[in-house]
Amino acid sequence: MRIQPNLATMQRHYPPKHLFSHCHQIYCHSQDDDESLSEKQIDIESFSLDEITEAVASLVIFIKIYPVVLNHGIAHDYGEQQKAQCHNENSLFLFRESLYHIFHGAKIVFFFQKRCRIPLFRGCVISLWRTLFVFLLFPDTELKKLFLFTTKPKLSQARALPFRKRFVSLQKTSLSMAKIQIKSETRHELSFFPNSFDDYVPKDSKVRMVDRIVRSMDINPLMDTYDGIGAPPYSPKMLLSLVVFAYINGVYSCRGIADALKYDVRYMWICGGKQLSFATINRFRSNHMIKCIDFYFDAVVSILVEKGVISLEEQYVDGTKIESKANKYTFVWKKTVEKNRAKLLEKTSAALAQIKEQIRLNGGSDIKEEDSEPATSAKDVERSARLCERQAKNLPKAKLTGREKQKLNTQIDHLFKASDKLCEYEKSLDILGERNSYSKTDPDATFMRLKEDAMNNGQTKPAYNLQIATENQYWTNFALYPNPTDTLTFKPFLDKYKKRYGKQSKSVTADSGYGSEENYEYLEMEEMMGYVKYNWFHKEQHKPFKEDAFNQANFYYNRDDDYYVCPMGQHMEPCGQRQTKSDSGYVSVITLYRAQRCDGCPLGSLCKKSKGNRTIYVNHKLNAYKKEAFLLLTSEEGLKHRSQRPIEPEAVFGQMKADMHYKRFRHFGMDKVYMDLGLFGMGFNLKKYLGIKR
């Protein structure tokens, strides 16, 4: 029978005073003369199981109570009053006399040293307990002998010598004859005093810093997402700290975080050894963090501002496309939907007219004028199909044969199917909006051309356009957009920055993908220094561009009289205006200038390719913005910002994709993808601030 080391049970069956007095008797027995002991060896069978159990229980009690006794400052020399108090079984001082005998006299330790050859070394009390516990595990005497006493121990004569003589004799012993002692493996052994996870994590560990920062944030926005129904949830601070630390170390999946809780002591320390399931972590992210991700991202940025790492006075804006989790073969194109819808409406109108004519010829009721109008939507087709179905039922039976009536009903059924298909097309157009495509598995994703093209064939994939703003290589703002062009994202992105922090930055730096009349006008209205390039910024500084006399950018313009001069000296007068509207709805005014006589011009073949007089299109407002942008970009401050831009957002994108392997989203839908990206941004900023390396 295996006896469980229950301290309370041992104390109840074996009172400590009786146990330690018994240990004293055992020790006195072991102090017999060495010569007599060697002549008549005490056999292990002479000790009963109860005696050994009492010794084990006494030692367990000593191990448990020894730290408490020391903390209470109990001295070894005590008086009669304290001795009398030791007889009280409910008193802590009961163990003082026993402690004196065991700790100083080492009675039971010395006894089993002689019987079991246990050397006295640091931690011998624990080793002694492990040896004595064998007798509880193996009640059979033969098993005890086999486990501990395979050969009868013999006492050495050197043990009786003084310490100095023994030391000299050991020095004379050859090192080659010394036995190699290997420490025992203890991974399968139970511990009476299990260590805390706090003991395995150093005080200066990065996980402690991350946990301290996360727990310093306001938890109320996260608590507001709980409804208080059901079982008590896990601590939101603990879960937030766990998820943020996982994103810092490149663990983005819930299953990966759940696995890390089983083998990584840092994750165990955050959760206090709790084994959370992946579903618990997923619910925390999808149901709670999705509602307040902006708050905690801003909280991390606020901490960086307080530490003086960033100032929120500069923005370096850039964008990249990240592939969605959606299936890349479930695409819907806007042009295809519009084309198929128009064809189906045309066929449906023709079929509807034929059905109405057949009903009228076979004695049906007259068709109203409003019902005879062509269908333009799914509702119109469905309404007309129901009207035809009702009229077909009321036709005289003598007018139609069975085959003709079956054919008429089949045509009406086709109308209902066409109505369902048109409804599907209209729903697709609503999802598309201003986009040109979307994925059926993730309707928020748009098909875009990505740089990471594994097939190297320019194949489009469902993706999101990620826009970020950085300062000192820290994330200060981020947003997701379904359209692939960066030009249309500039204004809403800066508006979000202003909404996030309540103010705009003093300056913003971006590449030529953001240079447009609408964006320059926005920077002027917000009174921001915009170091934003335009399309021809680099080309117009090259010599071939400047020396091209036939380029309209090099034509002389008379601002007072409003005319251009061609290379032959002919005046090009304004001949009209045009308005263009961007996808965002911004209207630009373009002025047309045309020469009067280009026929017979010797430079005509070099100046133009079309027939007739040369016409140029000029946007004066955009040209004025370009001149201001050129002066800013070529200034000393502009050169500084231009040199800083490649090592700001582009370096961040490199670390994001190459170092942290964040190349593809793991969620469906804009909301969940945004939440995942916000957690990554928090982890990225904290990782850089704390200097954490994978």
XYZ file of C-alpha atoms in Angstrom:
694
model
C 0.000 0.000 0.000
C 1.378 3.401 -0.975
C 1.197 5.849 1.909
C 0.548 9.421 0.854
C 2.788 11.992 2.595
C -0.093 13.864 4.221
C 1.289 16.047 6.988
C -1.990 16.419 8.873
C -2.570 12.660 8.931
C 0.965 11.992 10.191
C 0.605 14.586 12.918
C -2.676 13.036 14.008
C -1.423 9.441 14.154
C 2.092 10.203 15.342
C 2.358 13.088 17.851
C 5.591 15.004 17.366
C 6.847 14.578 20.926
C 6.525 10.815 20.729
C 8.160 10.731 17.305
C 11.206 12.712 18.238
C 11.699 10.799 21.442
C 11.639 7.661 19.310
C 14.198 9.167 16.980
C 16.383 9.843 20.012
C 16.227 6.180 21.015
C 17.189 5.131 17.501
C 20.114 7.487 17.578
C 21.304 6.223 20.953
C 21.135 2.712 19.610
C 23.286 3.746 16.676
C 25.968 5.221 18.942
C 27.222 1.841 20.063
C 30.851 1.041 19.751
C 32.088 0.722 16.170
C 33.868 -2.537 16.851
C 30.807 -4.182 18.376
C 28.682 -2.800 15.588
C 30.986 -4.240 12.966
C 30.976 -7.586 14.694
C 27.193 -7.669 15.071
C 25.580 -5.710 12.315
C 22.047 -4.409 13.046
C 19.791 -5.851 10.412
C 17.187 -3.681 8.703
C 14.530 -6.237 9.518
C 14.894 -5.393 13.206
C 13.109 -2.116 12.559
C 9.402 -2.405 12.031
C 7.460 -0.555 9.407
C 5.756 1.532 12.075
C 9.073 2.671 13.422
C 10.320 3.692 10.023
C 7.030 5.437 9.282
C 7.341 7.359 12.527
C 10.827 8.461 11.586
C 9.634 9.622 8.157
C 6.701 11.474 9.676
C 8.927 13.216 12.172
C 11.296 14.305 9.424
C 8.428 15.556 7.228
C 7.133 17.597 10.146
C 10.599 18.994 10.698
C 10.984 19.963 7.024
C 7.624 21.709 7.044
C 8.070 23.582 10.290
C 11.775 24.438 10.149
C 11.411 27.721 8.132
C 8.589 28.865 10.396
C 10.650 28.176 13.490
C 13.562 30.164 12.161
C 11.302 33.085 11.175
C 9.954 33.234 14.735
C 13.476 33.612 16.060
C 13.445 30.593 18.357
C 16.814 30.146 20.080
C 18.471 26.842 20.897
C 19.035 27.627 24.546
C 15.594 27.857 26.066
C 14.412 27.745 29.671
C 12.128 25.559 31.622
C 9.124 27.701 30.878
C 9.523 27.210 27.151
C 10.148 23.488 27.684
C 6.905 23.216 29.544
C 5.211 25.013 26.737
C 6.535 22.440 24.294
C 4.252 19.815 25.807
C 1.310 21.631 24.349
C 0.553 19.780 21.088
C -1.172 22.824 19.569
C 1.792 25.114 20.110
C 4.510 25.925 17.609
C 7.140 25.710 20.318
C 6.509 21.997 20.575
C 9.154 21.405 17.886
C 11.986 23.353 19.546
C 13.383 20.435 21.495
C 13.046 18.166 18.504
C 14.684 20.784 16.295
C 17.590 20.964 18.718
C 18.109 17.210 18.602
C 17.804 16.895 14.829
C 19.557 20.076 13.679
C 22.506 19.990 16.125
C 22.780 16.400 17.156
C 21.641 15.033 13.795
C 20.634 11.823 15.517
C 18.544 10.220 12.826
C 20.790 11.639 10.090
C 23.923 10.046 11.534
C 22.122 6.788 12.076
C 21.059 6.414 8.472
C 24.444 7.658 7.353
C 25.951 4.587 8.916
C 23.221 2.221 7.774
C 22.677 3.585 4.229
C 26.021 5.227 3.497
C 24.433 8.618 3.030
C 27.174 11.276 3.193
C 26.496 14.489 5.065
C 26.400 17.270 2.533
C 24.381 20.358 1.801
C 20.741 19.405 1.620
C 21.230 16.059 3.367
C 17.877 16.439 5.154
C 15.978 16.383 1.873
C 18.034 13.429 0.598
C 17.387 11.633 3.860
C 13.652 12.100 3.461
C 13.810 10.657 -0.067
C 15.651 7.597 1.259
C 13.228 7.056 4.111
C 10.230 7.430 1.786
C 11.355 4.235 0.016
C 10.220 2.242 3.017
C 6.740 3.631 2.616
C 6.620 2.789 -1.082
C 7.961 -0.763 -0.612
C 6.355 -2.503 2.405
C 8.055 -5.764 1.434
C 11.304 -6.208 3.312
C 13.071 -7.921 0.418
C 12.276 -5.000 -1.853
C 13.719 -2.632 0.713
C 16.913 -4.600 0.809
C 17.061 -4.764 -2.970
C 16.541 -1.012 -3.285
C 18.830 0.272 -0.544
C 20.948 -2.593 0.765
C 22.147 -4.697 -2.124
C 25.336 -5.360 -0.111
C 25.765 -5.245 3.622
C 27.382 -2.017 4.637
C 30.638 -2.231 6.544
C 31.956 0.537 8.685
C 35.294 1.919 7.707
C 38.092 2.185 10.195
C 38.974 5.582 8.852
C 35.716 6.883 10.236
C 37.043 6.461 13.720
C 40.213 8.413 12.974
C 40.495 12.092 13.700
C 39.536 14.439 10.900
C 43.078 15.549 10.137
C 44.360 11.998 9.713
C 41.448 11.101 7.458
C 42.134 14.193 5.311
C 45.818 13.255 4.935
C 44.943 9.722 3.987
C 42.520 10.958 1.360
C 45.205 13.224 -0.074
C 47.494 10.277 -0.607
C 44.841 8.435 -2.568
C 45.333 8.514 -6.334
C 42.908 10.603 -8.306
C 42.592 7.856 -10.858
C 41.105 5.596 -8.253
C 38.471 8.113 -7.168
C 34.887 7.224 -7.930
C 32.914 9.504 -10.236
C 29.732 10.604 -8.571
C 26.870 11.729 -10.833
C 23.990 13.714 -9.496
C 20.688 11.952 -9.732
C 17.933 13.055 -12.098
C 14.920 14.413 -10.279
C 12.511 15.378 -13.051
C 10.107 12.549 -12.191
C 10.179 13.161 -8.441
C 7.567 15.024 -6.485
C 8.458 18.123 -4.538
C 7.052 18.985 -1.160
C 7.713 22.660 -1.817
C 6.783 23.470 -5.463
C 8.547 26.530 -6.771
C 6.633 29.572 -7.893
C 6.768 30.658 -11.559
C 8.146 33.903 -10.239
C 11.359 32.053 -9.342
C 12.010 31.053 -12.948
C 11.625 34.531 -14.476
C 14.526 36.944 -13.772
C 13.719 40.282 -12.216
C 15.026 42.128 -15.274
C 13.189 39.957 -17.792
C 11.461 41.689 -20.703
C 8.218 39.896 -19.990
C 8.031 41.673 -16.628
C 8.482 45.036 -18.373
C 5.758 44.277 -20.921
C 3.388 43.114 -18.200
C 4.109 46.211 -16.118
C 3.365 48.552 -19.054
C 0.173 46.748 -20.050
C -1.148 46.635 -16.489
C -0.541 50.370 -16.107
C -3.167 51.094 -18.796
C -6.781 51.893 -18.049
C -8.808 48.685 -18.031
C -12.268 50.287 -18.001
C -12.775 50.350 -21.826
C -12.047 46.639 -21.915
C -14.272 45.893 -18.933
C -17.167 47.683 -20.628
C -17.177 44.989 -23.317
C -18.212 42.311 -20.799
C -21.906 41.797 -20.050
C -21.501 39.953 -16.744
C -23.515 36.941 -17.905
C -22.248 33.419 -17.401
C -19.153 32.175 -15.633
C -16.579 34.680 -14.318
C -14.104 35.539 -17.105
C -10.338 35.466 -16.892
C -8.602 38.689 -15.960
C -8.664 41.074 -18.976
C -5.301 42.530 -17.933
C -3.777 39.061 -17.898
C -5.199 38.217 -21.325
C -4.135 41.565 -22.811
C -0.618 41.151 -21.466
C -0.519 37.602 -22.829
C -1.658 38.559 -26.328
C 0.624 41.604 -26.591
C 3.659 39.607 -25.453
C 2.801 36.880 -27.976
C 2.652 39.420 -30.821
C 5.997 40.825 -29.708
C 7.529 37.379 -30.154
C 5.866 36.705 -33.502
C 3.131 34.354 -32.245
C -0.061 35.554 -33.950
C -2.395 32.546 -33.879
C -4.519 31.579 -30.898
C -3.369 27.969 -31.114
C 0.252 29.106 -31.082
C -0.355 31.169 -27.937
C -2.154 28.223 -26.281
C 0.797 25.940 -27.106
C 3.281 28.480 -25.710
C 1.423 28.348 -22.375
C 2.475 24.695 -22.118
C 6.225 24.955 -22.670
C 7.333 28.600 -22.324
C 7.810 29.685 -18.708
C 7.368 33.358 -19.649
C 3.832 32.748 -20.850
C 3.208 30.573 -17.793
C 4.350 33.431 -15.574
C 1.888 35.861 -17.187
C -1.055 33.494 -16.640
C 0.130 32.029 -13.339
C 0.288 28.512 -14.772
C -3.276 28.557 -16.147
C -3.736 26.458 -19.271
C -5.972 28.592 -21.474
C -7.580 27.099 -24.546
C -7.241 28.659 -27.972
C -10.999 29.343 -27.987
C -10.679 31.491 -24.850
C -7.925 33.579 -26.439
C -9.868 33.862 -29.691
C -13.015 35.054 -27.909
C -10.996 37.669 -26.058
C -9.618 39.076 -29.304
C -12.734 38.797 -31.457
C -15.369 39.809 -28.901
C -13.574 42.288 -26.656
C -10.340 43.670 -28.132
C -12.061 44.395 -31.448
C -14.158 47.075 -29.712
C -11.347 49.020 -28.033
C -8.201 48.342 -30.052
C -7.744 52.023 -30.941
C -7.799 53.018 -27.266
C -4.963 50.690 -26.290
C -2.926 51.488 -29.396
C -3.186 55.178 -28.493
C -2.253 54.320 -24.894
C 1.022 52.752 -26.058
C 1.762 55.804 -28.231
C 1.009 58.087 -25.253
C 3.551 56.167 -23.168
C 6.159 56.678 -25.895
C 5.362 60.396 -25.957
C 5.772 60.609 -22.160
C 9.128 58.859 -22.394
C 10.270 61.398 -24.996
C 10.756 58.826 -27.726
C 8.353 60.519 -30.180
C 6.765 63.972 -30.335
C 3.800 63.546 -32.746
C 5.050 66.583 -34.686
C 6.139 64.655 -37.792
C 4.522 62.037 -39.986
C 6.167 59.771 -42.508
C 3.360 58.194 -44.494
C 3.553 55.184 -46.746
C 1.438 52.210 -47.710
C 1.795 48.549 -48.568
C -0.522 45.785 -49.687
C -0.967 42.713 -47.497
C -2.715 39.609 -48.721
C -5.995 38.563 -47.172
C -6.947 35.132 -45.882
C -9.608 34.908 -48.605
C -9.542 32.437 -51.456
C -7.834 34.039 -54.430
C -10.086 32.220 -56.933
C -13.428 33.480 -55.542
C -13.312 36.905 -57.175
C -16.109 39.119 -58.452
C -15.343 41.859 -60.981
C -17.464 44.985 -61.261
C -17.354 45.245 -65.042
C -18.398 41.614 -65.417
C -21.327 42.065 -63.036
C -22.559 45.187 -64.844
C -22.247 43.488 -68.234
C -24.092 40.336 -67.162
C -26.804 42.352 -65.430
C -27.460 44.415 -68.546
C -27.714 41.267 -70.695
C -30.061 39.565 -68.262
C -32.328 42.624 -68.071
C -32.507 42.706 -71.860
C -33.433 39.034 -72.094
C -35.916 39.344 -69.269
C -37.665 42.299 -70.913
C -38.025 40.377 -74.177
C -39.345 37.280 -72.426
C -41.766 39.338 -70.353
C -43.154 41.035 -73.443
C -43.664 37.665 -75.130
C -45.476 36.244 -72.082
C -47.801 39.249 -71.859
C -48.594 39.015 -75.543
C -49.436 35.347 -75.261
C -51.691 35.987 -72.276
C -53.496 38.744 -74.162
C -54.056 36.567 -77.234
C -55.523 33.769 -75.147
C -58.175 35.855 -73.472
C -56.289 37.296 -70.590
C -57.075 40.619 -68.966
C -55.667 43.785 -70.431
C -52.173 44.818 -69.358
C -51.912 48.202 -67.688
C -49.510 50.746 -69.104
C -47.344 50.848 -66.011
C -47.048 47.061 -66.158
C -45.938 47.137 -69.764
C -42.876 49.287 -69.060
C -39.498 47.515 -69.328
C -38.047 46.140 -66.085
C -34.968 47.905 -64.724
C -34.419 46.069 -61.423
C -34.986 42.753 -59.690
C -38.115 44.077 -57.959
C -39.650 45.082 -61.288
C -39.006 41.629 -62.748
C -40.436 39.884 -59.698
C -43.561 42.092 -59.677
C -44.142 41.465 -63.399
C -43.607 37.708 -62.958
C -46.215 37.512 -60.175
C -48.694 39.496 -62.314
C -48.183 37.133 -65.247
C -48.538 34.116 -62.958
C -51.843 35.415 -61.593
C -53.188 36.156 -65.075
C -52.116 32.761 -66.410
C -54.166 31.034 -63.740
C -57.268 32.962 -64.767
C -57.065 32.086 -68.480
C -60.002 30.151 -69.990
C -59.265 26.428 -70.114
C -60.485 26.118 -73.661
C -58.008 28.621 -75.021
C -54.756 26.786 -74.099
C -53.754 23.190 -74.525
C -51.844 21.356 -71.797
C -48.538 21.668 -73.644
C -49.000 25.408 -74.241
C -49.929 26.039 -70.620
C -46.877 24.069 -69.434
C -44.665 26.146 -71.714
C -46.185 29.359 -70.367
C -45.599 28.286 -66.762
C -41.993 27.397 -67.603
C -41.413 30.868 -69.003
C -42.870 32.417 -65.849
C -40.557 30.237 -63.690
C -37.605 31.534 -65.704
C -38.707 35.050 -64.815
C -38.553 34.242 -61.109
C -35.061 32.744 -61.527
C -33.962 35.816 -63.452
C -35.285 37.963 -60.625
C -33.158 36.037 -58.096
C -30.083 36.401 -60.305
C -30.661 40.128 -60.718
C -30.995 40.455 -56.963
C -27.600 38.750 -56.611
C -26.048 41.149 -59.145
C -27.467 44.171 -57.314
C -26.131 42.875 -54.001
C -22.686 42.479 -55.573
C -22.789 46.030 -56.881
C -23.664 47.297 -53.399
C -20.667 45.442 -51.958
C -18.381 46.735 -54.679
C -19.274 50.395 -54.293
C -16.398 52.323 -55.851
C -14.177 49.244 -56.030
C -13.535 47.164 -59.109
C -13.573 43.726 -57.414
C -14.062 41.781 -54.203
C -13.671 38.250 -52.862
C -16.656 36.024 -52.062
C -14.964 34.572 -48.938
C -13.918 38.009 -47.690
C -16.100 40.728 -49.242
C -14.043 43.510 -47.647
C -10.902 42.451 -49.539
C -10.111 43.822 -52.993
C -8.055 42.122 -55.697
C -4.734 43.922 -56.106
C -1.357 43.316 -57.662
C 1.193 42.475 -54.979
C 4.983 42.614 -55.023
C 5.114 39.168 -53.418
C 4.067 37.295 -56.561
C 5.033 33.639 -56.180
C 3.905 32.767 -59.713
C 5.662 35.831 -61.156
C 2.796 36.345 -63.570
C 1.165 39.486 -62.215
C -1.758 37.567 -60.797
C -4.040 39.641 -58.614
C -4.844 38.501 -55.082
C -7.379 39.599 -52.455
C -5.617 42.091 -50.213
C -5.931 45.255 -48.135
C -4.114 48.542 -48.592
C -2.339 49.216 -45.290
C -1.403 52.841 -44.559
C 0.865 53.713 -41.630
C 2.455 56.850 -40.220
C 5.766 56.543 -38.404
C 8.047 58.728 -36.325
C 11.458 57.521 -35.236
C 10.378 54.132 -36.674
C 7.434 53.861 -34.264
C 3.857 53.440 -35.399
C 1.791 56.536 -34.729
C -1.203 55.838 -36.963
C -2.544 53.032 -39.135
C -5.591 52.371 -41.313
C -6.912 49.858 -43.851
C -8.471 50.746 -47.199
C -10.059 48.567 -49.890
C -8.819 50.671 -52.843
C -5.336 49.932 -54.164
C -4.268 53.517 -54.984
C -2.532 55.616 -52.331
C -3.787 58.928 -53.702
C -7.328 58.405 -52.440
C -6.180 57.334 -48.952
C -4.184 60.462 -48.059
C -7.017 62.731 -46.869
C -8.963 60.158 -44.807
C -5.720 58.909 -43.292
C -4.693 62.373 -42.083
C -8.234 62.976 -40.826
C -7.946 59.833 -38.740
C -4.647 61.062 -37.299
C -6.330 64.303 -36.249
C -9.255 62.398 -34.744
C -6.910 60.045 -32.880
C -4.744 62.720 -31.204
C -6.889 65.846 -31.480
C -4.369 67.701 -33.631
C -2.379 67.432 -36.802
C 1.362 67.135 -37.012
C 3.428 70.080 -38.176
C 4.790 68.264 -41.209
C 4.055 65.213 -43.323
C 6.398 63.437 -45.729
C 5.258 61.067 -48.469
C 6.342 59.782 -51.865
C 4.993 60.672 -55.304
C 2.040 58.303 -54.989
C 0.284 60.902 -52.822
C 0.915 63.957 -54.979
C -2.365 65.307 -56.353
C -4.250 68.587 -56.529
C -6.752 67.417 -53.929
C -4.050 66.395 -51.441
C -2.027 69.590 -51.887
C -5.154 71.634 -51.287
C -5.872 69.648 -48.112
C -2.356 70.322 -46.760
C -2.821 74.013 -47.448
C -6.137 74.078 -45.583
C -4.659 72.219 -42.584
C -1.604 74.531 -42.555
C 0.816 71.629 -42.698
C 4.261 71.513 -44.250
C 3.791 68.912 -46.939
C 7.007 67.320 -48.234
C 5.076 65.342 -50.834
C 6.516 64.595 -54.257
C 4.573 64.700 -57.528
C 4.857 62.403 -60.518
C 7.457 64.296 -62.572
C 9.532 65.598 -59.681
C 12.675 63.615 -60.505
C 12.308 63.562 -64.290
C 11.938 67.313 -64.664
C 15.331 67.799 -62.995
C 17.165 65.769 -65.612
C 18.875 67.462 -68.531
C 16.958 65.711 -71.362
C 13.694 66.900 -69.863
C 14.849 70.484 -69.457
C 16.250 70.678 -73.017
C 13.131 69.266 -74.668
C 11.678 72.362 -76.385
C 8.552 70.540 -77.517
C 7.482 69.528 -74.006
C 4.574 71.697 -72.948
C 6.114 72.090 -69.490
C 8.911 74.095 -71.169
C 6.591 76.397 -73.130
C 6.719 80.068 -72.212
C 3.582 81.252 -70.433
C 2.452 84.860 -70.336
C 0.484 85.138 -67.124
C -0.843 88.653 -67.803
C -2.320 87.943 -71.234
C -2.920 84.230 -70.554
C -1.276 82.566 -73.543
C 1.517 80.090 -74.262
C 4.224 80.383 -76.903
C 5.107 77.348 -79.020
C 8.706 76.583 -80.220
C 8.007 78.435 -83.465
C 6.889 81.562 -81.580
C 3.162 81.148 -82.293
C 0.744 82.213 -79.568
C -1.496 79.488 -78.166
C -4.670 81.123 -76.950
C -7.205 79.539 -74.511
C -10.000 77.801 -76.350
C -12.123 76.281 -73.589
C -12.234 74.488 -70.245
C -12.939 70.977 -69.059
C -13.798 69.528 -65.678
C -12.601 66.187 -64.423
C -13.861 64.359 -61.353
C -11.719 61.970 -59.342
C -12.963 58.782 -57.704
C -13.315 60.701 -54.453
C -15.525 63.323 -56.107
C -12.952 66.115 -56.334
C -13.476 68.375 -59.398
C -10.462 69.762 -61.261
C -10.599 72.526 -63.882
C -8.415 72.092 -66.979
C -7.856 74.898 -69.509
C -7.265 74.125 -73.193
C -4.728 76.188 -75.253
C -4.569 75.785 -79.048
C -2.298 77.166 -81.759
C -3.861 79.025 -84.690
C -1.826 77.751 -87.642
C 0.163 74.554 -87.509
C -0.210 73.637 -91.189
C 3.093 73.918 -93.017
C 5.122 74.313 -89.829
C 8.629 72.863 -90.407
C 8.661 71.580 -86.799
C 5.221 70.022 -86.985
C 6.497 66.443 -87.126
C 8.516 66.996 -83.957
C 5.913 69.047 -82.131
C 2.771 66.942 -82.566
C 1.520 63.583 -83.810
C -2.156 64.329 -84.306
C -3.742 66.153 -87.207
C -4.809 69.742 -86.905
C -3.421 72.412 -84.606
C -1.481 71.599 -81.439
C -3.608 71.635 -78.255
C -2.272 71.462 -74.711
C -4.167 70.826 -71.444
C -3.099 72.848 -68.439
C -4.203 72.678 -64.790
C -3.013 76.014 -63.430
C -3.966 75.240 -59.841
C -2.029 71.990 -59.839
C 0.993 73.676 -61.446
C 1.033 76.270 -58.659
C 0.959 73.539 -56.004
C 3.794 71.739 -57.795
C 6.003 74.840 -57.698
C 5.439 75.226 -53.954
C 6.139 71.529 -53.397
C 9.339 71.792 -55.459
C 10.624 74.650 -53.319
C 9.870 72.738 -50.109
C 11.434 69.497 -51.340
C 14.643 71.173 -52.517
C 15.106 73.241 -49.341
C 17.471 72.199 -46.542
C 14.631 70.928 -44.382
C 13.097 69.171 -47.371
C 16.327 67.342 -48.164
C 16.461 66.187 -44.548
C 12.934 64.801 -44.663
C 13.502 63.208 -48.068
C 16.566 61.359 -46.790
C 14.687 60.282 -43.662
C 11.640 58.891 -45.457
C 13.258 55.652 -46.810
C 14.406 54.666 -43.299
C 11.088 55.423 -41.643
C 7.989 53.602 -43.001
C 9.876 51.506 -45.534
C 12.225 50.198 -42.852
C 9.209 49.437 -40.670
C 7.611 47.456 -43.498
C 10.852 45.522 -43.915
C 10.967 44.593 -40.232
C 7.275 43.750 -40.318
C 7.469 41.325 -43.235
C 11.010 39.983 -43.136
C 11.859 39.923 -39.425
C 8.455 39.385 -37.798
C 6.955 37.387 -40.715
C 3.720 39.337 -40.829
C 2.941 38.918 -44.533
C -0.668 37.713 -44.550
C -3.745 38.433 -42.493
C -5.358 35.622 -40.506
C -8.929 36.880 -40.237
C -11.933 37.538 -42.451
C -13.516 40.961 -42.466
C -12.242 44.491 -42.084
C -12.997 44.724 -38.341
C -11.083 41.617 -37.328
C -8.183 42.392 -39.631
C -7.994 45.902 -38.142
C -7.982 44.451 -34.617
C -5.185 42.045 -35.494
C -3.181 44.848 -37.076
C -3.668 47.051 -33.988
C -2.289 44.327 -31.713
C 0.672 43.951 -34.031
C 1.310 47.703 -33.924
C 1.260 47.658 -30.112
C 3.658 44.735 -30.061
C 5.930 46.373 -32.637
C 6.218 49.616 -30.651
C 6.830 47.867 -27.316
C 9.355 45.512 -28.866
C 11.364 48.406 -30.279
C 11.072 50.490 -27.101
C 12.181 47.665 -24.776
C 14.862 46.377 -27.165
C 13.417 42.868 -27.327
C 15.089 40.499 -29.778
C 13.624 37.226 -30.943
